[in-house]
PDB file of C-alpha atoms in Angstrom:
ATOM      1  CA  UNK Q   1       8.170  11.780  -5.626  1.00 57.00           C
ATOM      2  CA  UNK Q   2       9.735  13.387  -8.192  1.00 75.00           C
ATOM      3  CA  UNK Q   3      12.232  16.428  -8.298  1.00 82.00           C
ATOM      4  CA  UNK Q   4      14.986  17.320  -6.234  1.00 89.00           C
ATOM      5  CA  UNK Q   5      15.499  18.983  -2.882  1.00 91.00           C
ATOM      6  CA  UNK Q   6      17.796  21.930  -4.014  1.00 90.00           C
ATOM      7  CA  UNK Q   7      18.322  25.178  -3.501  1.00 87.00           C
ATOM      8  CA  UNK Q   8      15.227  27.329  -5.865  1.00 84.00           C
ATOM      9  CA  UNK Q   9      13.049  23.873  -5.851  1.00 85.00           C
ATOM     10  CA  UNK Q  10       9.360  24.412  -5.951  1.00 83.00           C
ATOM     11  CA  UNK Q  11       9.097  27.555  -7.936  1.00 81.00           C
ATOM     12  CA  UNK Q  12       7.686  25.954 -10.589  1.00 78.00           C
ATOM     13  CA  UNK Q  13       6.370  22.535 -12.245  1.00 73.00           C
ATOM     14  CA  UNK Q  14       9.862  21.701 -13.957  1.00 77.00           C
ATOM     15  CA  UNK Q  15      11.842  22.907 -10.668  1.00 83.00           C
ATOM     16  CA  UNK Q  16       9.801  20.649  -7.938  1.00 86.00           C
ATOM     17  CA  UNK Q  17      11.302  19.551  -5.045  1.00 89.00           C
ATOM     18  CA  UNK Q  18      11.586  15.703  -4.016  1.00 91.00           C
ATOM     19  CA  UNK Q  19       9.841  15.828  -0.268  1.00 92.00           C
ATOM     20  CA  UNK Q  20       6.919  17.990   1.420  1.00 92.00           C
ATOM     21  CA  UNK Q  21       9.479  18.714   3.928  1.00 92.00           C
ATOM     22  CA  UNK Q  22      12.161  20.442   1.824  1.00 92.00           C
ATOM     23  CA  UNK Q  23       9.106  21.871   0.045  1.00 91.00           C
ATOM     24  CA  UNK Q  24       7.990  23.300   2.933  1.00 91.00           C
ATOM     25  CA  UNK Q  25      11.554  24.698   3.613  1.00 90.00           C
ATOM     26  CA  UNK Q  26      11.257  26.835   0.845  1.00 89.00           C
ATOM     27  CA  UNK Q  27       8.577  28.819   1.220  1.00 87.00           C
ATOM     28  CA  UNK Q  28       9.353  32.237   2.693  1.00 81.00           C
ATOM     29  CA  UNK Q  29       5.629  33.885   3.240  1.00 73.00           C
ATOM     30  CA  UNK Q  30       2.746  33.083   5.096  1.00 73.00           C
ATOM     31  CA  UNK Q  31       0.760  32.864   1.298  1.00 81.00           C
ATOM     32  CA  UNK Q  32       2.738  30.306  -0.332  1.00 89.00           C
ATOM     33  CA  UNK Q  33       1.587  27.105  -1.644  1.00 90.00           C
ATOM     34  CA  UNK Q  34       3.146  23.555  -1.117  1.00 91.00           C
ATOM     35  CA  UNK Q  35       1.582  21.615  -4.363  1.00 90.00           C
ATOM     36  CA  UNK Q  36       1.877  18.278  -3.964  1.00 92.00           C
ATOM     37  CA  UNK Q  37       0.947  15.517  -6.956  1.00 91.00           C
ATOM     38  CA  UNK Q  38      -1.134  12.918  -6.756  1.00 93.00           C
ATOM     39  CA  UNK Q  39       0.672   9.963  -5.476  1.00 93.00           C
ATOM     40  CA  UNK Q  40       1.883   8.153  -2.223  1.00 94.00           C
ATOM     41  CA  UNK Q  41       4.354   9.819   0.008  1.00 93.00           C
ATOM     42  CA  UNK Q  42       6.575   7.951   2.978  1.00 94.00           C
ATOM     43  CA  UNK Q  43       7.597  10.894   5.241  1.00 94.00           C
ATOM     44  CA  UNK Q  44      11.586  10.152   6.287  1.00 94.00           C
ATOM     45  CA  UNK Q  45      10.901  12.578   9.669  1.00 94.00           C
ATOM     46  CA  UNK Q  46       7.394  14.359  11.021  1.00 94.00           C
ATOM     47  CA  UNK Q  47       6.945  17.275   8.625  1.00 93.00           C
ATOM     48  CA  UNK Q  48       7.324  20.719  10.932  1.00 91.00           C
ATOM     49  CA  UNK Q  49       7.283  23.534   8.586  1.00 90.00           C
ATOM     50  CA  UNK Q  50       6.672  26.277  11.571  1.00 87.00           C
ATOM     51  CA  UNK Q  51       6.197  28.456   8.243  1.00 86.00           C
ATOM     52  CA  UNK Q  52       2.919  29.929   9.563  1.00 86.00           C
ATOM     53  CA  UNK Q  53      -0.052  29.937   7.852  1.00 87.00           C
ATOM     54  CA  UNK Q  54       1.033  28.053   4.631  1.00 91.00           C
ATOM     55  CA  UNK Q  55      -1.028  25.728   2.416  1.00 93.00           C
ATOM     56  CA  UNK Q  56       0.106  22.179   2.077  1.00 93.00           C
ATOM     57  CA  UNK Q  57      -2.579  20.758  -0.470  1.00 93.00           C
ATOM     58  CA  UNK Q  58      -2.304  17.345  -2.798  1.00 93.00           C
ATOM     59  CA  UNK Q  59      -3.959  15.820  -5.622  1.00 93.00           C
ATOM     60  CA  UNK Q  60      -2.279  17.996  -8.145  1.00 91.00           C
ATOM     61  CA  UNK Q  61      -1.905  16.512 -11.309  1.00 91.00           C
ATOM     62  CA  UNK Q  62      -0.051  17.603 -13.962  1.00 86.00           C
ATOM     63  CA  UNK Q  63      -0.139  21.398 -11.925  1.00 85.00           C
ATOM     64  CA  UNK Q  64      -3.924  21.344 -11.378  1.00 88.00           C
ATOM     65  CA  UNK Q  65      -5.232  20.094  -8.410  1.00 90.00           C
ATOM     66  CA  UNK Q  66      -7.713  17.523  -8.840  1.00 93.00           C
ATOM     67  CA  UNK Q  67     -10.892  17.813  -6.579  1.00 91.00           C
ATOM     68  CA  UNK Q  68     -11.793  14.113  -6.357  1.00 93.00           C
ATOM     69  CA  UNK Q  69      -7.764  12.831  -5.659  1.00 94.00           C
ATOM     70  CA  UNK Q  70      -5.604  13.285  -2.232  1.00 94.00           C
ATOM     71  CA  UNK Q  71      -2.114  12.497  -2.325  1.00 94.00           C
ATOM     72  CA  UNK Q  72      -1.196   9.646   0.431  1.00 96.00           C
ATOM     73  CA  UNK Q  73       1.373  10.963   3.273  1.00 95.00           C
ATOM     74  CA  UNK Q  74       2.309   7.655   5.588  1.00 95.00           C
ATOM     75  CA  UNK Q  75       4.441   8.788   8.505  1.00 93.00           C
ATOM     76  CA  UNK Q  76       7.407   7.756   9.420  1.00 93.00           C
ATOM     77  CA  UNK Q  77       7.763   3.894  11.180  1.00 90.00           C
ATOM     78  CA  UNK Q  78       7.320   3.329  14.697  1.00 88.00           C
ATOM     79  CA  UNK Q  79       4.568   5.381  15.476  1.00 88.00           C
ATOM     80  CA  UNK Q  80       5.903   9.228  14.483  1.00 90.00           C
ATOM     81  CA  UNK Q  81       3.562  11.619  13.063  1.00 92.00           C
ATOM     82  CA  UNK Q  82       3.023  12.438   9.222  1.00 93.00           C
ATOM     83  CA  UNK Q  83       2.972  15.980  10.160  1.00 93.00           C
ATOM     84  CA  UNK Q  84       3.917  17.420  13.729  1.00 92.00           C
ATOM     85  CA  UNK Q  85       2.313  20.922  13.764  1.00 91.00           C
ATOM     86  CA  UNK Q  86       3.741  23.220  16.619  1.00 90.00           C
ATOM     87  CA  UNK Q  87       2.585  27.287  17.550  1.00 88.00           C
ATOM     88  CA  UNK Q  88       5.131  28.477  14.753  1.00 88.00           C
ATOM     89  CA  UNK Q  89       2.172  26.355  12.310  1.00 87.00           C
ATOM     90  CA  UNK Q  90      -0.641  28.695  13.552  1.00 85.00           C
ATOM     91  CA  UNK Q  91      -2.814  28.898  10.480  1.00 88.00           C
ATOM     92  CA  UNK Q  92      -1.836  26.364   8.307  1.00 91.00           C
ATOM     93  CA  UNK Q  93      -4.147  24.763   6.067  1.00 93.00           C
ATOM     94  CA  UNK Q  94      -3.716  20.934   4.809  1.00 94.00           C
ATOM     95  CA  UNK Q  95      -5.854  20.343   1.628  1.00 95.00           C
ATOM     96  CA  UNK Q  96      -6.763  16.742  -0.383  1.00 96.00           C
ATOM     97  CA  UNK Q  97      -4.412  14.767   1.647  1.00 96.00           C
ATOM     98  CA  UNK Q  98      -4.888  11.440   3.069  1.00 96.00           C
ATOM     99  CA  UNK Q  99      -2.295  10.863   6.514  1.00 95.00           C
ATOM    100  CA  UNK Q 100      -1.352   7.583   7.303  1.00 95.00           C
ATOM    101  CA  UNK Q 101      -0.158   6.634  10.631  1.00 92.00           C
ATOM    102  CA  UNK Q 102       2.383   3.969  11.462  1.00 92.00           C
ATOM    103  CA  UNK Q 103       2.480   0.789  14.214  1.00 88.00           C
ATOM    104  CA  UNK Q 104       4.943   1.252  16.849  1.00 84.00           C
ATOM    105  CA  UNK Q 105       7.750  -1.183  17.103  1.00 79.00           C
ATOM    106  CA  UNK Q 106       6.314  -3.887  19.257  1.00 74.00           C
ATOM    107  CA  UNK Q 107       7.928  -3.373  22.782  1.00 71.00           C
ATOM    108  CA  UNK Q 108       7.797   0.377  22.103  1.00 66.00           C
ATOM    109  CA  UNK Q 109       6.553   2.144  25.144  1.00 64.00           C
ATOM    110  CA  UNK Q 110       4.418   3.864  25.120  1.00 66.00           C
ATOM    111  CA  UNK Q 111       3.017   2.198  22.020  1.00 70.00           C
ATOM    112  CA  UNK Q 112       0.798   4.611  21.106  1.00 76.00           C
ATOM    113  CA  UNK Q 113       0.333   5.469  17.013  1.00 78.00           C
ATOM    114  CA  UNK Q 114       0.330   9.191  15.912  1.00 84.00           C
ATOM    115  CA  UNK Q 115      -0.723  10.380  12.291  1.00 88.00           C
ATOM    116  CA  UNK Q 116      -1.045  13.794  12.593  1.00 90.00           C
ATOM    117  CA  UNK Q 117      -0.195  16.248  16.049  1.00 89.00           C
ATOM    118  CA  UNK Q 118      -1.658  19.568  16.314  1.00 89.00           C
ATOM    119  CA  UNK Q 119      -0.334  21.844  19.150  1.00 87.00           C
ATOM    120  CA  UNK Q 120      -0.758  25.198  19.829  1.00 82.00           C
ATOM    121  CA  UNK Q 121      -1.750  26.740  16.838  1.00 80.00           C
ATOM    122  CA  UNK Q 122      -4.802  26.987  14.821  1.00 85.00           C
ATOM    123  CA  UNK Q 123      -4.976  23.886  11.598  1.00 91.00           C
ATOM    124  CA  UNK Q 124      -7.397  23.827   9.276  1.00 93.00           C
ATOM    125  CA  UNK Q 125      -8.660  20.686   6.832  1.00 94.00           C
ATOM    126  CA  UNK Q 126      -9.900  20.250   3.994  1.00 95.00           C
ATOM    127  CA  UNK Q 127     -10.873  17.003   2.469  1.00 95.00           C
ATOM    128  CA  UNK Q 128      -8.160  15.282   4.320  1.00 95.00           C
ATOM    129  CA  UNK Q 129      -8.718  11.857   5.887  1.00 95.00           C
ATOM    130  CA  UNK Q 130      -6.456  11.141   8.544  1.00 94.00           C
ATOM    131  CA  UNK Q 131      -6.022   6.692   9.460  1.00 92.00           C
ATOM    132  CA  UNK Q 132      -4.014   6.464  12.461  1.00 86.00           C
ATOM    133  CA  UNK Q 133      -2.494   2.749  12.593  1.00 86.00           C
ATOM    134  CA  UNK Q 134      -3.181   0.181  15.577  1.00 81.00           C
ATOM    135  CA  UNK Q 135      -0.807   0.633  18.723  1.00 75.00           C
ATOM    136  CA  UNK Q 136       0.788  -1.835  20.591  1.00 73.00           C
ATOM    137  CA  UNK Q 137      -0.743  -4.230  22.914  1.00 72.00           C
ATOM    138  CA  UNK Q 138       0.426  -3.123  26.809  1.00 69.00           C
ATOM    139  CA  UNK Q 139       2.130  -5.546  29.085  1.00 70.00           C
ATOM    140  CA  UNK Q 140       0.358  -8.167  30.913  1.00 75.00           C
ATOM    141  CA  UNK Q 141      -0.795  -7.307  34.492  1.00 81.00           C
ATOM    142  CA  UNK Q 142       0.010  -8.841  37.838  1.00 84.00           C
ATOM    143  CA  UNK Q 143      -2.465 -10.835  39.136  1.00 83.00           C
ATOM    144  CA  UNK Q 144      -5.213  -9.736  41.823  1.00 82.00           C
ATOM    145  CA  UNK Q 145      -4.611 -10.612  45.705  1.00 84.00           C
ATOM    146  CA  UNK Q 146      -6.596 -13.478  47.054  1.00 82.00           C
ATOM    147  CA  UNK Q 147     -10.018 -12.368  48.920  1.00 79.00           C
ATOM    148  CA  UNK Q 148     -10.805 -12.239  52.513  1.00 81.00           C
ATOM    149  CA  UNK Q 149     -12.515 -15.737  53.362  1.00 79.00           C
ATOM    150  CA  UNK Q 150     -15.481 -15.739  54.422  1.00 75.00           C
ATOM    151  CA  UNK Q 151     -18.023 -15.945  56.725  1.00 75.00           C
ATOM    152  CA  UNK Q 152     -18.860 -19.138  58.707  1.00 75.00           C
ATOM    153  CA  UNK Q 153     -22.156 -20.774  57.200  1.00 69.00           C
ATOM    154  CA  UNK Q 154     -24.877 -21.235  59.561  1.00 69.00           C
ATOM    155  CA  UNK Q 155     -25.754 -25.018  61.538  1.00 70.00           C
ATOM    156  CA  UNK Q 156     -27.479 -27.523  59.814  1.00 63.00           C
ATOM    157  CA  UNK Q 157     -30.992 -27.746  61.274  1.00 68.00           C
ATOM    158  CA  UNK Q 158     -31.680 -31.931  61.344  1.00 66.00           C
ATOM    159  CA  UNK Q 159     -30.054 -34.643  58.715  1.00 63.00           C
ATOM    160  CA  UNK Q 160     -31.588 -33.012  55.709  1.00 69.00           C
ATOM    161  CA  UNK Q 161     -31.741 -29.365  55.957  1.00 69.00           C
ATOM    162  CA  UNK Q 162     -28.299 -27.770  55.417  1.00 72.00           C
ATOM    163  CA  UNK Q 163     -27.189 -24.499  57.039  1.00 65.00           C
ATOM    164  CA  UNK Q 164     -27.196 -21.839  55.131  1.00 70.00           C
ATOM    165  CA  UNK Q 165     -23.878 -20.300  53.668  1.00 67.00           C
ATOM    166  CA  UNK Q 166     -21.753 -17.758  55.183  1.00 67.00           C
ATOM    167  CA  UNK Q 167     -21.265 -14.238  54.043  1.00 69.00           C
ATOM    168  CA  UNK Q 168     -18.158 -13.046  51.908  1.00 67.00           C
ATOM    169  CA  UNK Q 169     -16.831  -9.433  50.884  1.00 67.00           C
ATOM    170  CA  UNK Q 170     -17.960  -9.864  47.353  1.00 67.00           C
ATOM    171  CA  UNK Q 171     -21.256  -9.626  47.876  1.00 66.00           C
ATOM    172  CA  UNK Q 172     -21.938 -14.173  47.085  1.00 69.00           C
ATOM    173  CA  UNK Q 173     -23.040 -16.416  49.382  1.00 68.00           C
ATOM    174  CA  UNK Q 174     -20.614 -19.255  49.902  1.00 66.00           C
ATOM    175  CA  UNK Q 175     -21.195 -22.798  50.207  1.00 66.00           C
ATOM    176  CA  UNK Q 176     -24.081 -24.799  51.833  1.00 67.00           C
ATOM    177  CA  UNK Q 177     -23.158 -25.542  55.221  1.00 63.00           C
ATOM    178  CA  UNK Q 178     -23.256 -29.367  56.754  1.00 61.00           C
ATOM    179  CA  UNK Q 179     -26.445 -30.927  58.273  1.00 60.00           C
ATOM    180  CA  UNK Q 180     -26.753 -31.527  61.753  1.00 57.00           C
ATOM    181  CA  UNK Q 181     -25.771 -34.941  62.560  1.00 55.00           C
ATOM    182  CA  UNK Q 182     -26.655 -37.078  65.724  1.00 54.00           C
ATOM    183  CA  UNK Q 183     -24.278 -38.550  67.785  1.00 54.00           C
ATOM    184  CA  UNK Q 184     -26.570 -40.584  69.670  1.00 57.00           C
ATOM    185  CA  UNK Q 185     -25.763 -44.282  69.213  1.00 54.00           C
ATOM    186  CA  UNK Q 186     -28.622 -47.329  69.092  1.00 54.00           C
ATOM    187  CA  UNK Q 187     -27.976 -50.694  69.313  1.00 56.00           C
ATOM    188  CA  UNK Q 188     -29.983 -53.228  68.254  1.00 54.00           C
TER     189      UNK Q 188
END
């Protein structure tokens, strides 16, 4: 990113300004053009220009923009959006840009990941590819209560046929129930 953010920046190829933000700062009518060359971009803060309907477009190279190239915008860390787009955006058009999102600090709640927000306003885009970033894996959940026991199984028939298992609130069959055992006593 070369230039500087002054005062006048952006008016021409010699006068450019250093960020999209500031860029976007200096445009004063819903027409204007935010020309941004070919190249990778690490946004400090979301880029808000509530400008209006204003063209943010990249792949410019030496002042002509470059149909096949987008100019890489990666948001700021820990999850912020490359460009936060409110009512006050309503029309703005983003052109040959690719929008990186960022991972959330791990810990970060919620840890969701946000490339580009869109709010209220109408956003138009044109070849731009927007990547949002993986978010952060959510905390661990209690575990489940125990389940009611269940139902009694049925009597065993005779010394080799089981009783049939009792009925439980999940829907399974429990356990084979004992076989019927004599208590008569022989002697021999």
């Amino acid at each position: 990113a070369d230039g500087k953010d002054a005062a006048g920046c952006g008016t021409s190829l010699p006068l450019s300004c250093q960020t999209i933000a500031y860029g976007t700062a200096q445009c004063g009518s819903a027409d204007c053009l935010v020309a941004v060359e070919y190249g990778e971009y690490v946004a400090a803060a979301p880029i808000a220009p509530a400008k209006g309907a204003i063209t943010i477009a990249g792949g410019f190279v030496g002042g002509t923009q470059v149909d096949q190239y987008q100019s890489q915008i990666t948001a700021p860390a820990d999850g912020l959006p490359a460009f936060d787009l409110k009512a006050a955006d309503g029309g703005i058009v983003l052109s040959h840009l690719l929008v990186v999102g960022t991972k959330p600090a791990a810990g970060k709640s919620p840890g969701q990941t946000v490339a580009l927000r869109a709010s209220g306003g109408a956003l138009t885009l044109r070849a731009v590819n927007v990547l949002a970033a993986g978010g952060v894996t959510g905390a661990a959940s209690a575990d489940g209560a125990a389940g009611a026991d269940g139902a009694k199984g049925g009597d065993g028939t005779s010394a080799t046929a089981p009783g049939a298992g009792g009925a439980s609130s999940c829907g399974a069959a429990g356990g084979t129930g004992g076989k019927n055992v004599s208590n008569t006593a022989s002697s021999s």
